[in-house]
Amino acid sequence: MESLNYYSGRLKSYYEVVGTVAMRNVKLRYKNSILGIVWSLLNPLIYLLIFIVIFRDVFDLENYPLFILSGLVFWTFFSGTSIQILGSILDSGGILKSLSVPPIIFPLSHLISSIINLLLMLIPFFILMLFFGLQLSWNTLLIIPGIVLIALFTFGFSIILCAFNVFFRDVSMFYNTILPAIFYLTPIAYPIDNVPPNFQIILKLNPLFHFISFFRDILYYNRIPQLGTTIITLGLAIVFTIAGLYIFKSLKKGFISHL
Amino acid sequence: MEKEILIEASNIHFSFLLQNQASIKQYFLSLGRKKLFLEKEVLRGIDLKVYKGESVGLLGRNGSGKSTFLRVLAGIISPDKGKIKVYGRVAPVMALGVGFEMEMTGMENIKLLGSLIGMSKKEINHSLDYIKEFSELGDALDMQVKRYSSGMMARLGFSIATAGNPDILIIDEALAVGDKGFQEKCSNRIKEIKNNGGTLLFVSHSIEEVKKFCSRAVLLNNGVIEADGDVNEIGEKYLNIFQ
């Protein structure tokens, strides 16, 4: 038999492994489902419909559906990705206990597959947004750095939860319980101006508010995101990525005892 | 001729963290006075040298630290204290079937698992023929792994792990599965890897199995190496534990 040369134990190509595992995630997500990718669209569409029906006459906003959609799409990315990354180490327990692979591969692969999913979702959503009055311009291209920022933030935030969840399964229970609350605390279906000023401060402590504002500036107001918003989102993305990687790295030694 | 060292372990310590009382509740109720985690020392200073081409059997009762030590060797866990040096590619054949994605086909699993054990896409493609032939799974490779019998999973797992002559083959009580014919085939493949200059680390509770492959054996007890030497002699000692 032909002899192949490997080098010891270590993974040859980190990227190739992450890519392979990410493709597995994409395949698994829609395997055995008839509607496939349509399911990714259905969830935000149902929310959109509910909000339009209930709140259309409450908020005096032009293009209310576009207002919601410009935030909702990215909320869906955040919530879906964070839930997947949260469980990624526990789900891969078997592999981590029997093969020498760096644990970070699993959250990273979920981030990649979620970004792929977001990009696929954006196609029909853009058509829908155009229908609701989205104005395309060069500004629209700014959603690309926006996606990079929200992806980094989501990744950093989620690997912190993921690492703690290996030790205390309560983390995922808790997160799943409060996720709907975070949703309503993020101004997705309502403009923040409708909230009493005292509470506005609280809402602004929510990191997601700033990311939603970033995308809303581009897609709804058709303008370059405000400087303050840009600086805050950039800062959040960097701080959470570094903090996440640091915490994950500090805790990963104990993973194997708890899988 | 100077023998080439392949594995050098010195003073390996490893502890598992066990959750105290299995609940964070008591931790907070005791205002942090109760410890959240207890450490359980599994390896208490292991020294072992293995030379190229050797076959070493690891013996010891359940919980003596065999599997944990193999995990240290395979780079799955890093020791708390001590140094481990491994020169070569390790192919771990732990519990077979672990790491398979049940919803995916055998073929997709070859690519996934191959990638996870450190093969590049090119190397996986090179190994496909060997894996197909050795596992004898044929058309079943296009079937979802969840429809496989345990024997079929063992075939696939062993074939992937032994593809492309690994330098060090670690086998952890994994040969008991599969039918007679396949067990025989695995034995032959292990001997072939040995003959090609490969090194074998073998864990089994069956002395006969160990004797079949190994000339040297190591007896682990309570996280330390209690005896190291000729397989017949160590085998006796191992059996004596249970007298």
Short mmCIF file of C-alpha atoms in Angstrom, two decimals:
data_model
loop_
_atom_site.label_atom_id
_atom_site.label_comp_id
_atom_site.label_asym_id
_atom_site.label_seq_id
_atom_site.Cartn_x
_atom_site.Cartn_y
_atom_site.Cartn_z
CA MET A 1 0.00 0.00 0.00
CA GLU A 2 1.13 3.50 -0.73
CA SER A 3 2.68 5.14 2.26
CA LEU A 4 1.47 8.59 3.13
CA ASN A 5 3.42 11.07 5.11
CA TYR A 6 1.73 12.71 8.04
CA TYR A 7 3.23 14.93 10.57
CA SER A 8 2.73 14.04 14.13
CA GLY A 9 -0.70 14.16 15.64
CA ARG A 10 -1.37 17.78 14.84
CA LEU A 11 -3.98 18.78 12.36
CA LYS A 12 -2.52 19.49 8.99
CA SER A 13 -4.87 22.16 7.95
CA TYR A 14 -6.89 23.91 10.58
CA TYR A 15 -8.95 25.64 7.92
CA GLU A 16 -9.73 22.46 6.08
CA VAL A 17 -11.04 20.83 9.26
CA VAL A 18 -13.16 23.82 10.22
CA GLY A 19 -14.51 23.88 6.66
CA THR A 20 -15.32 20.18 6.68
CA VAL A 21 -17.08 20.41 10.04
CA ALA A 22 -18.94 23.54 8.91
CA MET A 23 -20.18 21.70 5.83
CA ARG A 24 -21.33 18.91 8.13
CA ASN A 25 -23.36 21.47 10.11
CA VAL A 26 -24.97 22.83 6.96
CA LYS A 27 -25.81 19.35 5.72
CA LEU A 28 -27.15 18.20 9.08
CA ARG A 29 -29.35 21.24 9.51
CA TYR A 30 -31.51 20.36 6.57
CA LYS A 31 -31.08 16.62 6.36
CA ASN A 32 -34.35 14.71 6.57
CA SER A 33 -36.38 17.90 6.26
CA ILE A 34 -38.61 18.37 3.26
CA LEU A 35 -38.64 22.15 3.16
CA GLY A 36 -34.92 22.46 3.83
CA ILE A 37 -33.68 26.01 3.88
CA VAL A 38 -37.22 27.40 3.82
CA TRP A 39 -37.37 26.69 7.57
CA SER A 40 -34.72 29.33 8.16
CA LEU A 41 -36.95 31.88 6.49
CA LEU A 42 -40.18 30.82 8.09
CA ASN A 43 -39.31 31.78 11.64
CA PRO A 44 -38.50 35.45 10.97
CA LEU A 45 -41.39 35.67 8.51
CA ILE A 46 -43.86 34.58 11.15
CA TYR A 47 -42.53 37.19 13.57
CA LEU A 48 -42.72 39.79 10.82
CA LEU A 49 -46.34 38.92 10.15
CA ILE A 50 -47.26 39.05 13.84
CA PHE A 51 -45.66 42.46 14.29
CA ILE A 52 -47.23 43.89 11.16
CA VAL A 53 -50.67 42.72 12.21
CA ILE A 54 -50.40 43.86 15.82
CA PHE A 55 -48.27 46.99 15.75
CA ARG A 56 -48.85 48.52 12.31
CA ASP A 57 -51.17 51.18 13.67
CA VAL A 58 -49.35 51.61 16.97
CA PHE A 59 -46.11 53.01 15.65
CA ASP A 60 -46.26 55.87 13.25
CA LEU A 61 -43.46 54.72 10.98
CA GLU A 62 -43.00 54.80 7.27
CA ASN A 63 -42.32 51.36 5.79
CA TYR A 64 -42.89 49.60 9.09
CA PRO A 65 -42.26 46.11 7.60
CA LEU A 66 -38.86 47.27 6.35
CA PHE A 67 -38.14 48.76 9.77
CA ILE A 68 -38.76 45.40 11.42
CA LEU A 69 -36.96 43.35 8.80
CA SER A 70 -33.79 45.41 8.93
CA GLY A 71 -33.40 44.35 12.55
CA LEU A 72 -35.13 41.00 12.60
CA VAL A 73 -32.86 39.31 10.05
CA PHE A 74 -29.79 40.00 12.15
CA TRP A 75 -31.51 39.14 15.41
CA THR A 76 -32.32 35.75 13.86
CA PHE A 77 -28.65 35.34 13.02
CA PHE A 78 -27.60 36.23 16.55
CA SER A 79 -30.08 34.03 18.36
CA GLY A 80 -29.65 31.00 16.09
CA THR A 81 -25.88 31.17 16.08
CA SER A 82 -25.55 31.67 19.81
CA ILE A 83 -27.77 28.68 20.56
CA GLN A 84 -25.75 26.47 18.23
CA ILE A 85 -22.38 27.57 19.53
CA LEU A 86 -23.62 27.19 23.10
CA GLY A 87 -24.18 23.47 22.62
CA SER A 88 -21.31 22.82 20.24
CA ILE A 89 -18.78 21.45 22.75
CA LEU A 90 -21.24 19.21 24.53
CA ASP A 91 -22.53 17.89 21.19
CA SER A 92 -19.01 16.98 20.16
CA GLY A 93 -18.17 15.22 23.42
CA GLY A 94 -17.55 11.88 21.75
CA ILE A 95 -15.06 13.32 19.30
CA LEU A 96 -13.27 15.43 21.89
CA LYS A 97 -12.85 12.44 24.17
CA SER A 98 -11.38 10.18 21.51
CA LEU A 99 -9.52 12.37 19.05
CA SER A 100 -6.88 15.00 19.40
CA VAL A 101 -8.64 18.06 18.03
CA PRO A 102 -8.65 21.62 19.35
CA PRO A 103 -12.11 22.20 20.87
CA ILE A 104 -12.44 25.67 19.33
CA ILE A 105 -13.00 23.97 15.96
CA PHE A 106 -16.60 23.22 16.88
CA PRO A 107 -17.84 26.70 17.83
CA LEU A 108 -15.85 28.10 14.92
CA SER A 109 -17.46 25.70 12.46
CA HIS A 110 -20.91 26.67 13.74
CA LEU A 111 -20.06 30.32 13.20
CA ILE A 112 -19.05 29.59 9.61
CA SER A 113 -22.13 27.52 8.85
CA SER A 114 -24.34 30.21 10.39
CA ILE A 115 -22.74 32.89 8.24
CA ILE A 116 -23.33 30.73 5.17
CA ASN A 117 -26.92 30.33 6.28
CA LEU A 118 -27.28 34.09 6.79
CA LEU A 119 -25.94 34.84 3.33
CA LEU A 120 -28.38 32.36 1.79
CA MET A 121 -31.22 33.88 3.81
CA LEU A 122 -30.28 37.39 2.76
CA ILE A 123 -31.16 36.70 -0.88
CA PRO A 124 -34.92 36.21 -0.35
CA PHE A 125 -34.95 38.81 2.42
CA PHE A 126 -33.39 41.40 0.15
CA ILE A 127 -36.08 40.75 -2.42
CA LEU A 128 -38.68 41.16 0.32
CA MET A 129 -37.04 44.35 1.59
CA LEU A 130 -36.95 45.78 -1.93
CA PHE A 131 -40.64 45.05 -2.13
CA PHE A 132 -41.14 46.96 1.14
CA GLY A 133 -39.24 49.98 -0.15
CA LEU A 134 -35.54 49.33 0.45
CA GLN A 135 -33.41 51.86 -1.42
CA LEU A 136 -30.24 50.30 -2.77
CA SER A 137 -27.14 52.44 -2.85
CA TRP A 138 -23.42 52.18 -2.22
CA ASN A 139 -24.25 52.47 1.48
CA THR A 140 -25.96 49.09 1.29
CA LEU A 141 -22.55 47.46 0.87
CA LEU A 142 -21.76 48.52 4.43
CA ILE A 143 -23.77 45.58 5.69
CA ILE A 144 -20.74 43.42 4.80
CA PRO A 145 -18.50 44.92 7.53
CA GLY A 146 -21.63 44.95 9.68
CA ILE A 147 -21.97 41.19 9.29
CA VAL A 148 -18.30 40.73 10.18
CA LEU A 149 -18.80 42.78 13.36
CA ILE A 150 -21.97 41.06 14.51
CA ALA A 151 -20.42 37.68 13.70
CA LEU A 152 -17.37 38.44 15.86
CA PHE A 153 -19.53 39.72 18.69
CA THR A 154 -21.85 36.71 18.51
CA PHE A 155 -18.87 34.35 18.43
CA GLY A 156 -17.13 35.89 21.42
CA PHE A 157 -20.32 36.14 23.44
CA SER A 158 -21.37 32.58 22.65
CA ILE A 159 -18.08 30.81 23.35
CA ILE A 160 -18.16 32.29 26.85
CA LEU A 161 -21.56 30.71 27.44
CA CYS A 162 -20.43 27.56 25.66
CA ALA A 163 -17.39 27.12 27.90
CA PHE A 164 -19.38 27.62 31.11
CA ASN A 165 -22.14 25.37 29.85
CA VAL A 166 -19.73 22.42 29.81
CA PHE A 167 -19.39 22.76 33.58
CA PHE A 168 -22.94 23.83 34.40
CA ARG A 169 -25.71 22.73 32.07
CA ASP A 170 -27.85 25.40 33.75
CA VAL A 171 -26.26 27.95 31.43
CA SER A 172 -28.12 26.70 28.37
CA MET A 173 -31.40 26.36 30.31
CA PHE A 174 -31.00 29.89 31.58
CA TYR A 175 -30.06 31.27 28.18
CA ASN A 176 -32.96 29.61 26.42
CA THR A 177 -35.28 31.04 29.04
CA ILE A 178 -34.11 34.62 28.81
CA LEU A 179 -33.57 34.73 25.05
CA PRO A 180 -37.18 35.81 24.35
CA ALA A 181 -36.79 38.56 26.97
CA ILE A 182 -33.62 39.80 25.27
CA PHE A 183 -35.57 39.84 22.03
CA TYR A 184 -38.17 42.21 23.41
CA LEU A 185 -35.51 44.29 25.14
CA THR A 186 -33.90 44.86 21.77
CA PRO A 187 -35.67 47.52 19.75
CA ILE A 188 -36.52 45.35 16.77
CA ALA A 189 -40.23 45.85 16.36
CA TYR A 190 -40.39 49.28 17.98
CA PRO A 191 -38.36 52.49 17.63
CA ILE A 192 -36.37 53.36 20.73
CA ASP A 193 -37.83 56.89 20.68
CA ASN A 194 -41.16 55.43 21.81
CA VAL A 195 -39.55 54.24 25.02
CA PRO A 196 -39.50 56.60 28.05
CA PRO A 197 -36.05 58.26 28.32
CA ASN A 198 -35.20 56.52 31.62
CA PHE A 199 -35.62 53.14 30.03
CA GLN A 200 -33.77 54.11 26.89
CA ILE A 201 -30.54 54.04 28.88
CA ILE A 202 -31.22 50.46 29.93
CA LEU A 203 -31.95 49.43 26.35
CA LYS A 204 -28.71 51.00 25.22
CA LEU A 205 -26.79 48.80 27.65
CA ASN A 206 -27.88 45.90 25.48
CA PRO A 207 -25.04 45.33 22.98
CA LEU A 208 -27.48 44.12 20.36
CA PHE A 209 -29.19 47.49 20.27
CA HIS A 210 -26.08 48.98 18.68
CA PHE A 211 -25.74 46.26 16.07
CA ILE A 212 -29.41 46.59 15.16
CA SER A 213 -28.95 50.37 14.89
CA PHE A 214 -25.98 49.81 12.59
CA PHE A 215 -28.01 47.69 10.17
CA ARG A 216 -31.07 49.88 10.49
CA ASP A 217 -29.10 52.98 9.55
CA ILE A 218 -27.98 51.23 6.37
CA LEU A 219 -31.10 49.39 5.34
CA TYR A 220 -33.94 51.50 6.69
CA TYR A 221 -32.56 55.04 6.77
CA ASN A 222 -30.25 54.46 3.78
CA ARG A 223 -27.39 56.27 5.42
CA ILE A 224 -23.90 55.56 6.68
CA PRO A 225 -24.15 54.24 10.25
CA GLN A 226 -23.62 56.93 12.82
CA LEU A 227 -20.08 57.34 14.12
CA GLY A 228 -21.06 56.52 17.70
CA THR A 229 -22.79 53.32 16.63
CA THR A 230 -19.84 52.30 14.49
CA ILE A 231 -17.33 52.84 17.27
CA ILE A 232 -19.45 50.98 19.83
CA THR A 233 -20.07 47.98 17.56
CA LEU A 234 -16.42 47.79 16.60
CA GLY A 235 -15.42 47.97 20.26
CA LEU A 236 -17.96 45.32 21.28
CA ALA A 237 -16.80 42.99 18.51
CA ILE A 238 -13.16 43.29 19.52
CA VAL A 239 -13.71 43.11 23.28
CA PHE A 240 -16.06 40.13 23.12
CA THR A 241 -13.85 38.21 20.69
CA ILE A 242 -10.78 38.66 22.86
CA ALA A 243 -12.63 38.00 26.13
CA GLY A 244 -14.37 34.98 24.62
CA LEU A 245 -11.20 33.42 23.30
CA TYR A 246 -9.44 34.07 26.59
CA ILE A 247 -12.20 32.57 28.75
CA PHE A 248 -12.61 29.62 26.40
CA LYS A 249 -8.89 28.97 26.50
CA SER A 250 -8.78 29.18 30.29
CA LEU A 251 -11.65 26.76 30.75
CA LYS A 252 -10.97 24.23 28.02
CA LYS A 253 -8.63 22.17 30.17
CA GLY A 254 -11.55 21.08 32.31
CA PHE A 255 -13.79 20.19 29.35
CA ILE A 256 -12.72 16.57 29.09
CA SER A 257 -13.64 15.84 32.73
CA HIS A 258 -17.14 17.12 32.15
CA LEU A 259 -18.07 15.71 28.77
CA MET B 1 22.25 -0.14 16.80
CA GLU B 2 20.84 2.73 18.81
CA LYS B 3 17.14 2.31 19.31
CA GLU B 4 14.98 5.21 18.24
CA ILE B 5 12.74 6.61 20.97
CA LEU B 6 9.19 7.21 19.82
CA ILE B 7 7.35 7.93 23.03
CA GLU B 8 8.88 9.51 26.07
CA ALA B 9 6.67 10.15 29.06
CA SER B 10 8.15 11.45 32.24
CA ASN B 11 6.35 12.01 35.51
CA ILE B 12 2.90 12.38 33.98
CA HIS B 13 0.23 13.60 36.35
CA PHE B 14 -3.37 14.10 35.46
CA SER B 15 -6.43 14.88 37.54
CA PHE B 16 -10.04 14.94 36.61
CA LEU B 17 -12.20 17.71 37.95
CA LEU B 18 -15.28 16.30 39.53
CA GLN B 19 -18.22 18.48 40.31
CA ASN B 20 -18.85 18.60 44.00
CA GLN B 21 -22.46 17.68 44.84
CA ALA B 22 -23.25 18.08 41.18
CA SER B 23 -24.87 21.43 41.82
CA ILE B 24 -24.00 25.06 41.75
CA LYS B 25 -26.84 25.65 44.20
CA GLN B 26 -24.99 24.44 47.28
CA TYR B 27 -21.97 26.44 46.27
CA PHE B 28 -23.95 29.64 46.43
CA LEU B 29 -25.90 28.59 49.50
CA SER B 30 -22.65 27.97 51.34
CA LEU B 31 -21.44 31.39 50.14
CA GLY B 32 -18.49 29.82 48.34
CA ARG B 33 -17.22 27.87 51.34
CA LYS B 34 -17.97 24.56 49.73
CA LYS B 35 -15.61 23.76 46.90
CA LEU B 36 -17.18 23.68 43.48
CA PHE B 37 -14.88 21.01 42.12
CA LEU B 38 -12.97 18.12 43.56
CA GLU B 39 -9.82 16.89 41.94
CA LYS B 40 -9.42 13.21 41.40
CA GLU B 41 -5.90 12.21 40.52
CA VAL B 42 -5.93 9.52 37.87
CA LEU B 43 -2.29 9.51 36.80
CA ARG B 44 0.27 9.94 39.57
CA GLY B 45 3.60 10.18 37.88
CA ILE B 46 4.00 7.84 34.95
CA ASP B 47 7.36 7.28 33.32
CA LEU B 48 7.51 5.29 30.12
CA LYS B 49 9.81 5.01 27.15
CA VAL B 50 8.70 3.24 24.03
CA TYR B 51 11.08 2.58 21.16
CA LYS B 52 10.32 2.41 17.47
CA GLY B 53 8.88 -0.91 16.39
CA GLU B 54 7.96 -2.01 19.90
CA SER B 55 4.58 -3.35 20.86
CA VAL B 56 3.54 -2.63 24.39
CA GLY B 57 0.52 -4.04 26.12
CA LEU B 58 -1.11 -2.00 28.86
CA LEU B 59 -2.64 -4.06 31.63
CA GLY B 60 -4.46 -2.99 34.74
CA ARG B 61 -7.82 -3.23 36.40
CA ASN B 62 -10.68 -0.88 35.58
CA GLY B 63 -9.96 2.67 36.67
CA SER B 64 -6.20 2.16 36.91
CA GLY B 65 -5.59 4.95 34.42
CA LYS B 66 -4.96 3.01 31.19
CA SER B 67 -7.36 4.94 28.99
CA THR B 68 -6.41 8.26 30.52
CA PHE B 69 -2.74 7.56 29.84
CA LEU B 70 -3.53 6.62 26.25
CA ARG B 71 -5.40 9.89 25.90
CA VAL B 72 -2.35 11.76 27.08
CA LEU B 73 -0.28 9.87 24.49
CA ALA B 74 -2.74 10.64 21.74
CA GLY B 75 -2.69 14.33 22.63
CA ILE B 76 -6.37 14.38 23.57
CA ILE B 77 -5.58 15.69 27.03
CA SER B 78 -2.50 17.47 28.22
CA PRO B 79 -0.98 16.42 31.54
CA ASP B 80 -1.14 18.69 34.59
CA LYS B 81 2.49 17.93 35.34
CA GLY B 82 5.23 16.09 33.54
CA LYS B 83 6.38 15.91 29.96
CA ILE B 84 5.21 13.86 27.05
CA LYS B 85 7.03 13.61 23.78
CA VAL B 86 5.62 11.66 20.88
CA TYR B 87 7.50 11.43 17.61
CA GLY B 88 5.17 10.38 14.84
CA ARG B 89 1.56 10.26 13.81
CA VAL B 90 -0.71 8.61 16.34
CA ALA B 91 -3.77 6.73 15.15
CA PRO B 92 -6.12 6.33 18.07
CA VAL B 93 -8.56 3.47 17.82
CA MET B 94 -10.53 4.18 20.93
CA ALA B 95 -14.07 2.99 21.34
CA LEU B 96 -14.91 2.39 17.71
CA GLY B 97 -17.83 4.30 16.33
CA VAL B 98 -17.15 7.38 18.41
CA GLY B 99 -17.10 10.48 16.32
CA PHE B 100 -19.44 9.19 13.66
CA GLU B 101 -22.24 11.48 12.64
CA MET B 102 -25.24 9.17 12.65
CA GLU B 103 -27.29 11.17 10.17
CA MET B 104 -24.55 11.20 7.58
CA THR B 105 -23.49 8.46 5.19
CA GLY B 106 -20.46 6.25 5.63
CA MET B 107 -18.70 8.12 2.85
CA GLU B 108 -19.38 11.53 4.40
CA ASN B 109 -18.14 10.18 7.70
CA ILE B 110 -14.87 9.04 6.15
CA LYS B 111 -14.26 12.61 5.03
CA LEU B 112 -15.29 14.09 8.36
CA LEU B 113 -13.40 11.67 10.57
CA GLY B 114 -10.39 11.57 8.28
CA SER B 115 -10.20 15.32 8.53
CA LEU B 116 -10.55 15.22 12.31
CA ILE B 117 -7.73 12.71 12.75
CA GLY B 118 -5.45 15.01 10.81
CA MET B 119 -5.57 13.89 7.20
CA SER B 120 -5.71 16.43 4.40
CA LYS B 121 -8.36 16.16 1.69
CA LYS B 122 -5.74 14.75 -0.65
CA GLU B 123 -4.69 12.10 1.82
CA ILE B 124 -8.29 11.14 2.44
CA ASN B 125 -8.87 10.70 -1.28
CA HIS B 126 -5.73 8.59 -1.50
CA SER B 127 -6.97 6.40 1.32
CA LEU B 128 -10.49 5.92 -0.03
CA ASP B 129 -9.66 2.75 -1.94
CA TYR B 130 -8.00 1.20 1.09
CA ILE B 131 -10.92 2.09 3.35
CA LYS B 132 -13.47 0.76 0.87
CA GLU B 133 -11.57 -2.45 0.39
CA PHE B 134 -10.64 -3.04 4.00
CA SER B 135 -14.05 -2.30 5.49
CA GLU B 136 -15.81 -4.43 2.84
CA LEU B 137 -18.80 -2.14 3.26
CA GLY B 138 -19.41 -1.67 -0.47
CA ASP B 139 -22.71 0.04 -1.23
CA ALA B 140 -23.39 0.45 2.49
CA LEU B 141 -20.98 3.39 2.42
CA ASP B 142 -23.75 5.43 0.79
CA MET B 143 -26.09 4.59 3.65
CA GLN B 144 -26.59 6.68 6.76
CA VAL B 145 -24.40 5.42 9.59
CA LYS B 146 -27.40 5.21 11.91
CA ARG B 147 -28.53 2.20 9.89
CA TYR B 148 -25.21 0.41 10.46
CA SER B 149 -24.84 -2.50 12.81
CA SER B 150 -22.19 -2.16 15.52
CA GLY B 151 -19.98 -4.52 13.52
CA MET B 152 -20.25 -2.32 10.45
CA MET B 153 -19.34 0.74 12.48
CA ALA B 154 -16.33 -1.06 13.89
CA ARG B 155 -15.24 -1.95 10.36
CA LEU B 156 -15.49 1.63 9.21
CA GLY B 157 -13.81 3.04 12.32
CA PHE B 158 -10.89 0.65 12.18
CA SER B 159 -10.40 1.20 8.46
CA ILE B 160 -10.30 4.97 8.82
CA ALA B 161 -7.94 4.89 11.79
CA THR B 162 -5.46 2.53 10.15
CA ALA B 163 -5.45 4.19 6.74
CA GLY B 164 -2.06 5.41 5.64
CA ASN B 165 0.42 3.57 7.88
CA PRO B 166 0.41 5.46 11.18
CA ASP B 167 3.63 5.54 13.19
CA ILE B 168 1.91 4.70 16.43
CA LEU B 169 -1.27 2.70 16.65
CA ILE B 170 -3.23 2.89 19.87
CA ILE B 171 -5.85 0.24 20.39
CA ASP B 172 -8.08 0.53 23.41
CA GLU B 173 -10.21 -2.56 23.94
CA ALA B 174 -11.60 -2.09 20.50
CA LEU B 175 -11.15 -5.44 18.83
CA ALA B 176 -13.90 -7.33 20.56
CA VAL B 177 -16.48 -6.08 18.07
CA GLY B 178 -16.97 -7.30 14.56
CA ASP B 179 -17.30 -10.84 13.33
CA LYS B 180 -14.60 -13.51 13.40
CA GLY B 181 -13.50 -12.73 9.86
CA PHE B 182 -13.08 -9.06 10.54
CA GLN B 183 -11.27 -9.60 13.83
CA GLU B 184 -8.81 -11.76 11.95
CA LYS B 185 -8.42 -9.10 9.31
CA CYS B 186 -7.76 -6.46 11.98
CA SER B 187 -5.15 -8.69 13.61
CA ASN B 188 -3.41 -9.09 10.28
CA ARG B 189 -3.52 -5.37 9.62
CA ILE B 190 -2.04 -4.63 13.04
CA LYS B 191 0.76 -7.11 12.35
CA GLU B 192 1.30 -5.51 8.97
CA ILE B 193 1.65 -2.07 10.54
CA LYS B 194 4.09 -3.56 13.04
CA ASN B 195 6.11 -5.17 10.27
CA ASN B 196 6.28 -1.86 8.46
CA GLY B 197 8.04 -0.45 11.49
CA GLY B 198 4.95 0.83 13.30
CA THR B 199 4.67 0.92 17.05
CA LEU B 200 1.72 -0.49 18.90
CA LEU B 201 0.13 0.33 22.22
CA PHE B 202 -2.51 -2.14 23.11
CA VAL B 203 -5.06 -2.21 25.90
CA SER B 204 -7.08 -5.31 26.54
CA HIS B 205 -8.31 -7.32 29.46
CA SER B 206 -7.56 -10.50 27.61
CA ILE B 207 -4.00 -11.64 28.33
CA GLU B 208 -4.15 -13.91 25.29
CA GLU B 209 -4.87 -10.97 22.98
CA VAL B 210 -2.05 -8.96 24.49
CA LYS B 211 0.36 -11.86 24.10
CA LYS B 212 -0.64 -12.21 20.49
CA PHE B 213 0.65 -8.73 19.61
CA CYS B 214 3.03 -7.64 22.32
CA SER B 215 6.34 -8.81 23.68
CA ARG B 216 6.49 -6.16 26.35
CA ALA B 217 3.80 -5.25 28.83
CA VAL B 218 3.23 -2.63 31.46
CA LEU B 219 1.07 -3.03 34.53
CA LEU B 220 -0.75 0.05 35.72
CA ASN B 221 -2.12 0.27 39.20
CA ASN B 222 -3.71 3.29 40.79
CA GLY B 223 -2.18 5.73 38.34
CA VAL B 224 1.41 4.51 38.46
CA ILE B 225 3.37 1.89 36.56
CA GLU B 226 3.79 -1.00 38.94
CA ALA B 227 5.70 -3.31 36.67
CA ASP B 228 7.25 -3.19 33.23
CA GLY B 229 8.82 -6.06 31.37
CA ASP B 230 8.25 -9.29 29.50
CA VAL B 231 4.64 -9.89 28.58
CA ASN B 232 4.46 -13.35 30.21
CA GLU B 233 5.85 -12.14 33.49
CA ILE B 234 3.64 -9.04 33.64
CA GLY B 235 0.64 -11.11 32.58
CA GLU B 236 1.20 -13.33 35.64
CA LYS B 237 1.35 -10.31 37.91
CA TYR B 238 -1.81 -8.93 36.39
CA LEU B 239 -3.68 -12.16 37.03
CA ASN B 240 -2.35 -12.23 40.59
CA ILE B 241 -4.11 -8.94 41.36
CA PHE B 242 -7.40 -10.74 41.15
CA GLN B 243 -6.39 -13.73 43.29
#
